[in-house]
Amino acid sequence: MIKKFKEIIENYNLIEKNDTIIIGSSGGPDSQFLTYMLNEIKAEYNLNLILAHLNHLHRKEASKDENLVKATAKELDIEFQVKIASMDEYARKNKISAEDAGRRLRYAFFNEIARKYPGAKIAIAHNKNDQAETMIMRMIRGTGIDGLCAMNYKSSNIIRPILSMEKRDIINYLDQNNISYAYDKTNGENDYTRNYIRNEIIPKMENINPQVVDNLYNLSELLKNDLDIIESRVDNACDNVIKSVGKYNISFDKNGFEALEDSLKSRVLRRAILKLKGDLKDISKENIEQFISITSLGNGKKSVKDSLIFIKNYKTYDLYIDQSNNLNKTIELLSPDKKTYFNGLIFNVTLVDKVTKTDKYTAYFDYDKVDFPLTIRYRKNGDKFKPYGMNNNKKLKDFFIDEKVDRNLRDKIPLIISNDEIIWIVGHRVSNDFKLDKTTNNILKIEVENDK
Amino acid sequence: MIKKFKEIIENYNLIEKNDTIIIGSSGGPDSQFLTYMLNEIKAEYNLNLILAHLNHLHRKEASKDENLVKATAKELDIEFQVKIASMDEYARKNKISAEDAGRRLRYAFFNEIARKYPGAKIAIAHNKNDQAETMIMRMIRGTGIDGLCAMNYKSSNIIRPILSMEKRDIINYLDQNNISYAYDKTNGENDYTRNYIRNEIIPKMENINPQVVDNLYNLSELLKNDLDIIESRVDNACDNVIKSVGKYNISFDKNGFEALEDSLKSRVLRRAILKLKGDLKDISKENIEQFISITSLGNGKKSVKDSLIFIKNYKTYDLYIDQSNNLNKTIELLSPDKKTYFNGLIFNVTLVDKVTKTDKYTAYFDYDKVDFPLTIRYRKNGDKFKPYGMNNNKKLKDFFIDEKVDRNLRDKIPLIISNDEIIWIVGHRVSNDFKLDKTTNNILKIEVENDK
């Protein structure tokens, strides 16, 4: 196994000498296996290993799991870091599944550690079975080739060195080497969808072909290969047909765009929309076809989807986001992986331990006082606000007058709303009702930056 | 429904005026729906419709189904054609599933009719649910993007005009219009894998997301789009790097091949292998990676897989089929869709009603005397043969001598073998033991042509 492990590390350039690697560990078999494997190459690569465990407080065995990871750290002489956070509470608060909550909390914690070590990598113990399950889950929920590629060995600072290893081989290795592991947490009763796929759907597929996990894994590898081909062709097409890229507008050369095959037009448009909106949520195949269909119509023809407009001009096709419609945006959930884009700004929302950076574009709130989803919008008539340090509501208009904010700027200041109350006038003041105080357990940090 | 049907016909250019269309009908709801839809546009398109039904003799209801299709033909004033063939017997004979046997027999029958009408199309009543099932089946059995695209609206002479229609909408339409249909044959108990996917796996997936059939269908459409992009990029790469194509050899420009991204190298090699071998059976991702890996090694380096050799030369990479190893090829099963390639020759194997064309490269056998799989090979020491018209075996060597076949040609004459007996010395003589006689029920026809 160690031989295969090393081959993967080398073939996919996952680890370099002197790396700091934060091992995300649940204490389950995959995590234990990953930890022991990394420990095997620790000396050779001169690695700084950190074993990180998030105690979800979720099941009775939670502290037992924590102790196992701690004991492993001690045995292997690796630094151990632990954090406690209730995934159930987080899930309730954010109206997401416990599974999703756990995932978000874990990655936030691992990233928190990673920030202390520039260039640090986070190693996650996903294996071949996880990969197959993810593919089936995405297929059921709806996806394209990008989604079917599922997880990669490497994506930004995350590495998955045991992605191509099979569960049964992992368990065999642990048993043969007398390495103990926690009851597999990922089988937990709340981990509903994935669990259902693992226990109900895959066994039925295995009745048809016992090799189904392998086949799905191989499919993901083949598709990654294909996706590379597609992406490089789309890169090329974009280079050729995109004339200009603005914050709210992307302009295509008319002849160039028309000369693309329809399949490429579709991919190029998707990429442009991703650039403008930050995601492809709510954009269906039909929406894209609608956009493309104006190529066969007269000049001046428009196709509209939400705030997205695609228009045929004399020398160009222009895709843009209509600002007048774009006055509301939702920060649905905390997500360490995801940013929220709003009219040229990026909103980063994270849970933190303490207040660090303070500037006009960073604000902190008592997380337990806030209701998700948050909304970002501009002011409207009748807006009120309780400025930090005051005990009464004030009309927003009066606040702007008192603060001497230029009249023509007032419509351009984003407001963050929690359950109809303004919690932050971005760049100006936070609300007194959501500020940090002695009772604060969890700190919500919002940072705003320009989308360069 | 008729509006949607017409849109599909037009958008995908499925039907042209004056077409002859053979409707493959089981009598089930999908077939009945397709028949009535096509009948609706019969006058407008001036269609020559033929309703074709293969009675599989499979279930008790078989003759009931036949009568229903016949009655439909009469009611709509459409020509009716029927054929009887036992799928169970065919399955046993060819060691394939009854499902597979039925499919092969049906397509063979439809193509038989189509041959009488040049340019005729065969309309098949596959719907959205069939598409989703096919995708899941292929995924389980192992596939790449090509397989996941599943069925197309159009492939050679086959059209599938109701591919994007949902089962429940089809049933609704039939019920509302009082159109009767046979119990859905595709639910038949022998149709094991597909049935299991439909009844056991998809419902479980629908528990996670009721839209799963739609999502899978949409995935297939997205992937078709992506496959177009890939294929055109591979076309382009092949044009640039392939220096020469022979029957057993494809030569690549060395610098050009090395300059390709790995993902493209892989697709280009796959396509070259497909060209040489006729299929990609038994070629794994690892085999391809092995081939590609010689690019980083010295000249003269060879990589071998079965009879395929990939070699690095001074100015080229050469892929070729080693003829010395290529002395055996199996015709596994009758398949109207598939041809068997053997050293520059193509073997077409079909079931026919009567002897038509007769020439040196076409032979007819009593199908019930033959055992599948057939083997194609060259002669070896000790071969014997009972030439047509003789009652005794003769040494093959003596046959060649008597027939005055040049010594240097004898090693290049393909022999068709059934269960260790030579049934045909291609281009020369068939065996007396397998010839047609008064008792022949089913005629097996083998045609050999050059692979130009």
PDB file of C-alpha atoms in Angstrom, chain B residues 75-308:
ATOM      1  CA  GLU B  75     -57.450   1.044 -38.146  1.00  0.00           C
ATOM      2  CA  LEU B  76     -54.879   3.585 -39.354  1.00  0.00           C
ATOM      3  CA  ASP B  77     -54.636   2.014 -42.804  1.00  0.00           C
ATOM      4  CA  ILE B  78     -50.909   1.327 -42.510  1.00  0.00           C
ATOM      5  CA  GLU B  79     -49.036  -1.593 -44.045  1.00  0.00           C
ATOM      6  CA  PHE B  80     -48.386  -4.336 -41.475  1.00  0.00           C
ATOM      7  CA  GLN B  81     -45.434  -6.738 -41.423  1.00  0.00           C
ATOM      8  CA  VAL B  82     -44.892  -9.473 -38.916  1.00  0.00           C
ATOM      9  CA  LYS B  83     -42.250 -12.113 -38.321  1.00  0.00           C
ATOM     10  CA  ILE B  84     -42.053 -14.898 -35.819  1.00  0.00           C
ATOM     11  CA  ALA B  85     -38.766 -15.784 -34.125  1.00  0.00           C
ATOM     12  CA  SER B  86     -38.087 -17.318 -30.766  1.00  0.00           C
ATOM     13  CA  MET B  87     -35.898 -15.047 -28.696  1.00  0.00           C
ATOM     14  CA  ASP B  88     -35.399 -17.717 -26.059  1.00  0.00           C
ATOM     15  CA  GLU B  89     -34.055 -20.178 -28.577  1.00  0.00           C
ATOM     16  CA  TYR B  90     -31.864 -17.512 -30.104  1.00  0.00           C
ATOM     17  CA  ALA B  91     -30.599 -16.541 -26.665  1.00  0.00           C
ATOM     18  CA  ARG B  92     -29.764 -20.107 -25.745  1.00  0.00           C
ATOM     19  CA  LYS B  93     -28.011 -20.670 -29.022  1.00  0.00           C
ATOM     20  CA  ASN B  94     -25.876 -17.559 -28.775  1.00  0.00           C
ATOM     21  CA  LYS B  95     -25.371 -17.714 -25.045  1.00  0.00           C
ATOM     22  CA  ILE B  96     -26.785 -14.236 -24.586  1.00  0.00           C
ATOM     23  CA  SER B  97     -29.627 -12.855 -22.503  1.00  0.00           C
ATOM     24  CA  ALA B  98     -33.160 -13.119 -23.819  1.00  0.00           C
ATOM     25  CA  GLU B  99     -33.262  -9.322 -23.721  1.00  0.00           C
ATOM     26  CA  ASP B 100     -30.260  -9.061 -25.964  1.00  0.00           C
ATOM     27  CA  ALA B 101     -31.594 -11.782 -28.257  1.00  0.00           C
ATOM     28  CA  GLY B 102     -34.902  -9.971 -28.642  1.00  0.00           C
ATOM     29  CA  ARG B 103     -33.169  -6.719 -29.473  1.00  0.00           C
ATOM     30  CA  ARG B 104     -30.951  -8.344 -32.104  1.00  0.00           C
ATOM     31  CA  LEU B 105     -33.799 -10.231 -33.736  1.00  0.00           C
ATOM     32  CA  ARG B 106     -35.951  -7.111 -33.869  1.00  0.00           C
ATOM     33  CA  TYR B 107     -33.303  -4.908 -35.451  1.00  0.00           C
ATOM     34  CA  ALA B 108     -32.427  -7.657 -37.929  1.00  0.00           C
ATOM     35  CA  PHE B 109     -36.095  -7.882 -38.928  1.00  0.00           C
ATOM     36  CA  PHE B 110     -36.541  -4.106 -39.246  1.00  0.00           C
ATOM     37  CA  ASN B 111     -33.388  -3.844 -41.325  1.00  0.00           C
ATOM     38  CA  GLU B 112     -34.587  -6.676 -43.519  1.00  0.00           C
ATOM     39  CA  ILE B 113     -37.665  -4.618 -44.398  1.00  0.00           C
ATOM     40  CA  ALA B 114     -35.620  -1.424 -44.687  1.00  0.00           C
ATOM     41  CA  ARG B 115     -33.414  -3.013 -47.320  1.00  0.00           C
ATOM     42  CA  LYS B 116     -36.397  -3.151 -49.662  1.00  0.00           C
ATOM     43  CA  TYR B 117     -36.878   0.621 -49.482  1.00  0.00           C
ATOM     44  CA  PRO B 118     -33.707   2.561 -50.192  1.00  0.00           C
ATOM     45  CA  GLY B 119     -33.370   5.418 -47.724  1.00  0.00           C
ATOM     46  CA  ALA B 120     -36.036   3.986 -45.400  1.00  0.00           C
ATOM     47  CA  LYS B 121     -35.858   4.931 -41.733  1.00  0.00           C
ATOM     48  CA  ILE B 122     -36.592   2.751 -38.747  1.00  0.00           C
ATOM     49  CA  ALA B 123     -38.518   4.545 -35.997  1.00  0.00           C
ATOM     50  CA  ILE B 124     -38.031   3.165 -32.497  1.00  0.00           C
ATOM     51  CA  ALA B 125     -40.196   4.125 -29.531  1.00  0.00           C
ATOM     52  CA  HIS B 126     -37.483   4.758 -26.958  1.00  0.00           C
ATOM     53  CA  ASN B 127     -38.453   7.398 -24.425  1.00  0.00           C
ATOM     54  CA  LYS B 128     -36.835   9.466 -21.702  1.00  0.00           C
ATOM     55  CA  ASN B 129     -37.157   6.697 -19.130  1.00  0.00           C
ATOM     56  CA  ASP B 130     -35.432   4.216 -21.437  1.00  0.00           C
ATOM     57  CA  GLN B 131     -32.650   6.740 -21.894  1.00  0.00           C
ATOM     58  CA  ALA B 132     -32.128   7.143 -18.147  1.00  0.00           C
ATOM     59  CA  GLU B 133     -32.149   3.362 -17.692  1.00  0.00           C
ATOM     60  CA  THR B 134     -29.613   2.888 -20.459  1.00  0.00           C
ATOM     61  CA  MET B 135     -27.309   5.461 -18.876  1.00  0.00           C
ATOM     62  CA  ILE B 136     -27.474   3.795 -15.483  1.00  0.00           C
ATOM     63  CA  MET B 137     -26.903   0.378 -17.049  1.00  0.00           C
ATOM     64  CA  ARG B 138     -23.849   1.561 -18.951  1.00  0.00           C
ATOM     65  CA  MET B 139     -22.475   3.348 -15.923  1.00  0.00           C
ATOM     66  CA  ILE B 140     -22.752   0.191 -13.881  1.00  0.00           C
ATOM     67  CA  ARG B 141     -21.142  -1.910 -16.575  1.00  0.00           C
ATOM     68  CA  GLY B 142     -18.411   0.660 -17.204  1.00  0.00           C
ATOM     69  CA  THR B 143     -18.354   3.414 -19.793  1.00  0.00           C
ATOM     70  CA  GLY B 144     -16.945   6.775 -20.785  1.00  0.00           C
ATOM     71  CA  ILE B 145     -18.602   9.935 -22.029  1.00  0.00           C
ATOM     72  CA  ASP B 146     -19.490   8.250 -25.329  1.00  0.00           C
ATOM     73  CA  GLY B 147     -21.504   5.588 -23.565  1.00  0.00           C
ATOM     74  CA  LEU B 148     -23.197   8.056 -21.247  1.00  0.00           C
ATOM     75  CA  CYS B 149     -24.547   9.993 -24.214  1.00  0.00           C
ATOM     76  CA  ALA B 150     -26.602   6.823 -24.606  1.00  0.00           C
ATOM     77  CA  MET B 151     -29.120   6.915 -27.429  1.00  0.00           C
ATOM     78  CA  ASN B 152     -29.462   9.646 -30.026  1.00  0.00           C
ATOM     79  CA  TYR B 153     -32.515  10.975 -31.817  1.00  0.00           C
ATOM     80  CA  LYS B 154     -30.826   9.711 -34.937  1.00  0.00           C
ATOM     81  CA  SER B 155     -28.134   7.145 -35.583  1.00  0.00           C
ATOM     82  CA  SER B 156     -27.589   5.867 -39.108  1.00  0.00           C
ATOM     83  CA  ASN B 157     -31.044   4.783 -40.343  1.00  0.00           C
ATOM     84  CA  ILE B 158     -32.655   4.688 -36.898  1.00  0.00           C
ATOM     85  CA  ILE B 159     -34.741   7.562 -35.544  1.00  0.00           C
ATOM     86  CA  ARG B 160     -36.118   7.931 -32.012  1.00  0.00           C
ATOM     87  CA  PRO B 161     -38.669  10.736 -32.231  1.00  0.00           C
ATOM     88  CA  ILE B 162     -40.100  10.315 -28.708  1.00  0.00           C
ATOM     89  CA  LEU B 163     -36.764  10.080 -26.904  1.00  0.00           C
ATOM     90  CA  SER B 164     -37.456  13.182 -24.798  1.00  0.00           C
ATOM     91  CA  MET B 165     -41.014  12.186 -23.885  1.00  0.00           C
ATOM     92  CA  GLU B 166     -41.811  10.887 -20.448  1.00  0.00           C
ATOM     93  CA  LYS B 167     -43.558   7.612 -19.794  1.00  0.00           C
ATOM     94  CA  ARG B 168     -46.290   9.171 -17.694  1.00  0.00           C
ATOM     95  CA  ASP B 169     -47.117  11.750 -20.373  1.00  0.00           C
ATOM     96  CA  ILE B 170     -47.268   8.996 -22.972  1.00  0.00           C
ATOM     97  CA  ILE B 171     -49.663   6.916 -20.873  1.00  0.00           C
ATOM     98  CA  ASN B 172     -51.805   9.994 -20.189  1.00  0.00           C
ATOM     99  CA  TYR B 173     -52.073  10.740 -23.870  1.00  0.00           C
ATOM    100  CA  LEU B 174     -53.071   7.174 -24.723  1.00  0.00           C
ATOM    101  CA  ASP B 175     -55.671   7.063 -21.980  1.00  0.00           C
ATOM    102  CA  GLN B 176     -57.151  10.403 -22.919  1.00  0.00           C
ATOM    103  CA  ASN B 177     -57.403   9.366 -26.545  1.00  0.00           C
ATOM    104  CA  ASN B 178     -58.719   5.887 -25.821  1.00  0.00           C
ATOM    105  CA  ILE B 179     -55.833   4.209 -27.561  1.00  0.00           C
ATOM    106  CA  SER B 180     -55.313   0.677 -26.333  1.00  0.00           C
ATOM    107  CA  TYR B 181     -51.892  -0.828 -25.766  1.00  0.00           C
ATOM    108  CA  ALA B 182     -50.410  -4.133 -24.766  1.00  0.00           C
ATOM    109  CA  TYR B 183     -49.141  -4.766 -21.273  1.00  0.00           C
ATOM    110  CA  ASP B 184     -45.708  -3.217 -21.329  1.00  0.00           C
ATOM    111  CA  LYS B 185     -43.505  -5.922 -22.736  1.00  0.00           C
ATOM    112  CA  THR B 186     -40.342  -4.158 -21.596  1.00  0.00           C
ATOM    113  CA  ASN B 187     -41.439  -5.037 -18.096  1.00  0.00           C
ATOM    114  CA  GLY B 188     -41.228  -8.704 -19.015  1.00  0.00           C
ATOM    115  CA  GLU B 189     -39.639 -10.922 -16.453  1.00  0.00           C
ATOM    116  CA  ASN B 190     -36.698 -11.917 -18.610  1.00  0.00           C
ATOM    117  CA  ASP B 191     -35.635  -8.399 -19.335  1.00  0.00           C
ATOM    118  CA  TYR B 192     -33.600  -8.740 -16.213  1.00  0.00           C
ATOM    119  CA  THR B 193     -31.030  -5.974 -15.928  1.00  0.00           C
ATOM    120  CA  ARG B 194     -33.095  -3.173 -17.381  1.00  0.00           C
ATOM    121  CA  ASN B 195     -36.088  -4.268 -15.398  1.00  0.00           C
ATOM    122  CA  TYR B 196     -34.066  -4.355 -12.206  1.00  0.00           C
ATOM    123  CA  ILE B 197     -32.776  -0.855 -12.874  1.00  0.00           C
ATOM    124  CA  ARG B 198     -36.299   0.369 -13.590  1.00  0.00           C
ATOM    125  CA  ASN B 199     -38.020  -1.300 -10.685  1.00  0.00           C
ATOM    126  CA  GLU B 200     -35.336  -1.464  -8.014  1.00  0.00           C
ATOM    127  CA  ILE B 201     -32.735   1.232  -8.588  1.00  0.00           C
ATOM    128  CA  ILE B 202     -34.537   4.207 -10.127  1.00  0.00           C
ATOM    129  CA  PRO B 203     -37.279   4.300  -7.465  1.00  0.00           C
ATOM    130  CA  LYS B 204     -34.546   4.470  -4.806  1.00  0.00           C
ATOM    131  CA  MET B 205     -32.910   7.310  -6.688  1.00  0.00           C
ATOM    132  CA  GLU B 206     -36.290   9.027  -6.895  1.00  0.00           C
ATOM    133  CA  ASN B 207     -36.456   8.886  -3.110  1.00  0.00           C
ATOM    134  CA  ILE B 208     -33.494  11.228  -3.133  1.00  0.00           C
ATOM    135  CA  ASN B 209     -34.742  13.329  -6.016  1.00  0.00           C
ATOM    136  CA  PRO B 210     -37.991  12.715  -7.927  1.00  0.00           C
ATOM    137  CA  GLN B 211     -36.471  14.502 -10.936  1.00  0.00           C
ATOM    138  CA  VAL B 212     -33.732  11.936 -11.432  1.00  0.00           C
ATOM    139  CA  VAL B 213     -34.972  10.691 -14.820  1.00  0.00           C
ATOM    140  CA  ASP B 214     -35.080  14.264 -16.094  1.00  0.00           C
ATOM    141  CA  ASN B 215     -31.667  14.983 -14.670  1.00  0.00           C
ATOM    142  CA  LEU B 216     -30.137  11.923 -16.298  1.00  0.00           C
ATOM    143  CA  TYR B 217     -31.747  12.814 -19.590  1.00  0.00           C
ATOM    144  CA  ASN B 218     -30.408  16.365 -19.341  1.00  0.00           C
ATOM    145  CA  LEU B 219     -26.992  14.993 -18.482  1.00  0.00           C
ATOM    146  CA  SER B 220     -27.013  12.924 -21.668  1.00  0.00           C
ATOM    147  CA  GLU B 221     -27.871  16.043 -23.668  1.00  0.00           C
ATOM    148  CA  LEU B 222     -25.133  18.104 -22.015  1.00  0.00           C
ATOM    149  CA  LEU B 223     -22.634  15.330 -22.634  1.00  0.00           C
ATOM    150  CA  LYS B 224     -23.586  15.115 -26.310  1.00  0.00           C
ATOM    151  CA  ASN B 225     -22.748  18.786 -26.549  1.00  0.00           C
ATOM    152  CA  ASP B 226     -19.425  18.189 -24.825  1.00  0.00           C
ATOM    153  CA  LEU B 227     -18.680  15.164 -26.957  1.00  0.00           C
ATOM    154  CA  ASP B 228     -19.093  17.333 -30.064  1.00  0.00           C
ATOM    155  CA  ILE B 229     -16.426  19.674 -28.712  1.00  0.00           C
ATOM    156  CA  ILE B 230     -14.116  16.798 -27.915  1.00  0.00           C
ATOM    157  CA  GLU B 231     -14.598  15.063 -31.250  1.00  0.00           C
ATOM    158  CA  SER B 232     -13.866  18.163 -33.262  1.00  0.00           C
ATOM    159  CA  ARG B 233     -10.729  18.776 -31.242  1.00  0.00           C
ATOM    160  CA  VAL B 234      -9.651  15.159 -31.736  1.00  0.00           C
ATOM    161  CA  ASP B 235     -10.396  15.424 -35.488  1.00  0.00           C
ATOM    162  CA  ASN B 236      -8.147  18.400 -35.585  1.00  0.00           C
ATOM    163  CA  ALA B 237      -5.361  16.752 -33.592  1.00  0.00           C
ATOM    164  CA  CYS B 238      -5.535  13.640 -35.802  1.00  0.00           C
ATOM    165  CA  ASP B 239      -5.313  15.748 -38.949  1.00  0.00           C
ATOM    166  CA  ASN B 240      -2.216  17.397 -37.544  1.00  0.00           C
ATOM    167  CA  VAL B 241      -0.273  14.453 -36.194  1.00  0.00           C
ATOM    168  CA  ILE B 242      -1.221  11.395 -38.246  1.00  0.00           C
ATOM    169  CA  LYS B 243       1.253  10.934 -41.055  1.00  0.00           C
ATOM    170  CA  SER B 244      -0.102   7.764 -42.611  1.00  0.00           C
ATOM    171  CA  VAL B 245      -2.856   5.236 -42.122  1.00  0.00           C
ATOM    172  CA  GLY B 246      -2.486   1.678 -43.317  1.00  0.00           C
ATOM    173  CA  LYS B 247      -4.594  -1.363 -42.692  1.00  0.00           C
ATOM    174  CA  TYR B 248      -2.409  -2.545 -39.858  1.00  0.00           C
ATOM    175  CA  ASN B 249      -0.441   0.564 -39.091  1.00  0.00           C
ATOM    176  CA  ILE B 250      -0.969   4.188 -38.138  1.00  0.00           C
ATOM    177  CA  SER B 251       2.022   6.483 -38.001  1.00  0.00           C
ATOM    178  CA  PHE B 252       2.196   9.714 -35.998  1.00  0.00           C
ATOM    179  CA  ASP B 253       4.565  12.626 -36.437  1.00  0.00           C
ATOM    180  CA  LYS B 254       6.874  12.469 -33.432  1.00  0.00           C
ATOM    181  CA  ASN B 255       7.062  16.156 -32.546  1.00  0.00           C
ATOM    182  CA  GLY B 256       3.396  16.682 -33.248  1.00  0.00           C
ATOM    183  CA  PHE B 257       2.339  13.769 -31.074  1.00  0.00           C
ATOM    184  CA  GLU B 258       4.578  14.832 -28.215  1.00  0.00           C
ATOM    185  CA  ALA B 259       3.217  18.381 -28.361  1.00  0.00           C
ATOM    186  CA  LEU B 260      -0.346  17.196 -27.697  1.00  0.00           C
ATOM    187  CA  GLU B 261      -1.685  17.456 -24.161  1.00  0.00           C
ATOM    188  CA  ASP B 262      -1.856  14.040 -22.484  1.00  0.00           C
ATOM    189  CA  SER B 263      -5.634  14.130 -22.533  1.00  0.00           C
ATOM    190  CA  LEU B 264      -5.573  14.526 -26.308  1.00  0.00           C
ATOM    191  CA  LYS B 265      -2.846  11.923 -26.796  1.00  0.00           C
ATOM    192  CA  SER B 266      -5.151   9.515 -25.065  1.00  0.00           C
ATOM    193  CA  ARG B 267      -8.173  10.278 -27.267  1.00  0.00           C
ATOM    194  CA  VAL B 268      -6.053  10.260 -30.444  1.00  0.00           C
ATOM    195  CA  LEU B 269      -4.623   6.855 -29.537  1.00  0.00           C
ATOM    196  CA  ARG B 270      -8.067   5.490 -28.743  1.00  0.00           C
ATOM    197  CA  ARG B 271      -9.325   6.607 -32.088  1.00  0.00           C
ATOM    198  CA  ALA B 272      -6.338   5.057 -33.861  1.00  0.00           C
ATOM    199  CA  ILE B 273      -6.882   1.757 -32.058  1.00  0.00           C
ATOM    200  CA  LEU B 274     -10.568   1.845 -32.985  1.00  0.00           C
ATOM    201  CA  LYS B 275      -9.569   2.321 -36.597  1.00  0.00           C
ATOM    202  CA  LEU B 276      -7.134  -0.601 -36.553  1.00  0.00           C
ATOM    203  CA  LYS B 277      -9.071  -3.036 -34.379  1.00  0.00           C
ATOM    204  CA  GLY B 278     -12.648  -2.059 -35.130  1.00  0.00           C
ATOM    205  CA  ASP B 279     -13.442  -1.755 -31.443  1.00  0.00           C
ATOM    206  CA  LEU B 280     -11.928  -0.687 -28.125  1.00  0.00           C
ATOM    207  CA  LYS B 281     -12.792  -3.883 -26.301  1.00  0.00           C
ATOM    208  CA  ASP B 282     -10.237  -4.859 -23.658  1.00  0.00           C
ATOM    209  CA  ILE B 283      -8.402  -1.543 -23.981  1.00  0.00           C
ATOM    210  CA  SER B 284      -8.272   0.005 -20.530  1.00  0.00           C
ATOM    211  CA  LYS B 285      -7.276   3.448 -19.388  1.00  0.00           C
ATOM    212  CA  GLU B 286      -4.102   1.845 -18.021  1.00  0.00           C
ATOM    213  CA  ASN B 287      -3.249   0.338 -21.421  1.00  0.00           C
ATOM    214  CA  ILE B 288      -3.518   3.775 -22.980  1.00  0.00           C
ATOM    215  CA  GLU B 289      -1.415   5.337 -20.225  1.00  0.00           C
ATOM    216  CA  GLN B 290       1.185   2.640 -20.792  1.00  0.00           C
ATOM    217  CA  PHE B 291       1.276   3.512 -24.478  1.00  0.00           C
ATOM    218  CA  ILE B 292       1.592   7.224 -23.771  1.00  0.00           C
ATOM    219  CA  SER B 293       4.323   6.719 -21.196  1.00  0.00           C
ATOM    220  CA  ILE B 294       6.822   5.654 -23.858  1.00  0.00           C
ATOM    221  CA  THR B 295       6.950   9.263 -25.044  1.00  0.00           C
ATOM    222  CA  SER B 296       9.232   9.965 -22.106  1.00  0.00           C
ATOM    223  CA  LEU B 297      11.504   6.993 -22.854  1.00  0.00           C
ATOM    224  CA  GLY B 298      14.193   6.416 -25.464  1.00  0.00           C
ATOM    225  CA  ASN B 299      13.777   5.596 -29.137  1.00  0.00           C
ATOM    226  CA  GLY B 300      12.946   2.040 -30.022  1.00  0.00           C
ATOM    227  CA  LYS B 301      10.814   1.680 -26.926  1.00  0.00           C
ATOM    228  CA  LYS B 302       7.828  -0.576 -27.449  1.00  0.00           C
ATOM    229  CA  SER B 303       4.606  -0.982 -25.577  1.00  0.00           C
ATOM    230  CA  VAL B 304       2.524  -4.059 -26.290  1.00  0.00           C
ATOM    231  CA  LYS B 305      -1.090  -4.928 -25.537  1.00  0.00           C
ATOM    232  CA  ASP B 306      -2.380  -8.163 -27.054  1.00  0.00           C
ATOM    233  CA  SER B 307      -1.511  -7.808 -30.721  1.00  0.00           C
ATOM    234  CA  LEU B 308      -1.262  -4.001 -30.554  1.00  0.00           C
TER     235      LEU B 308
END
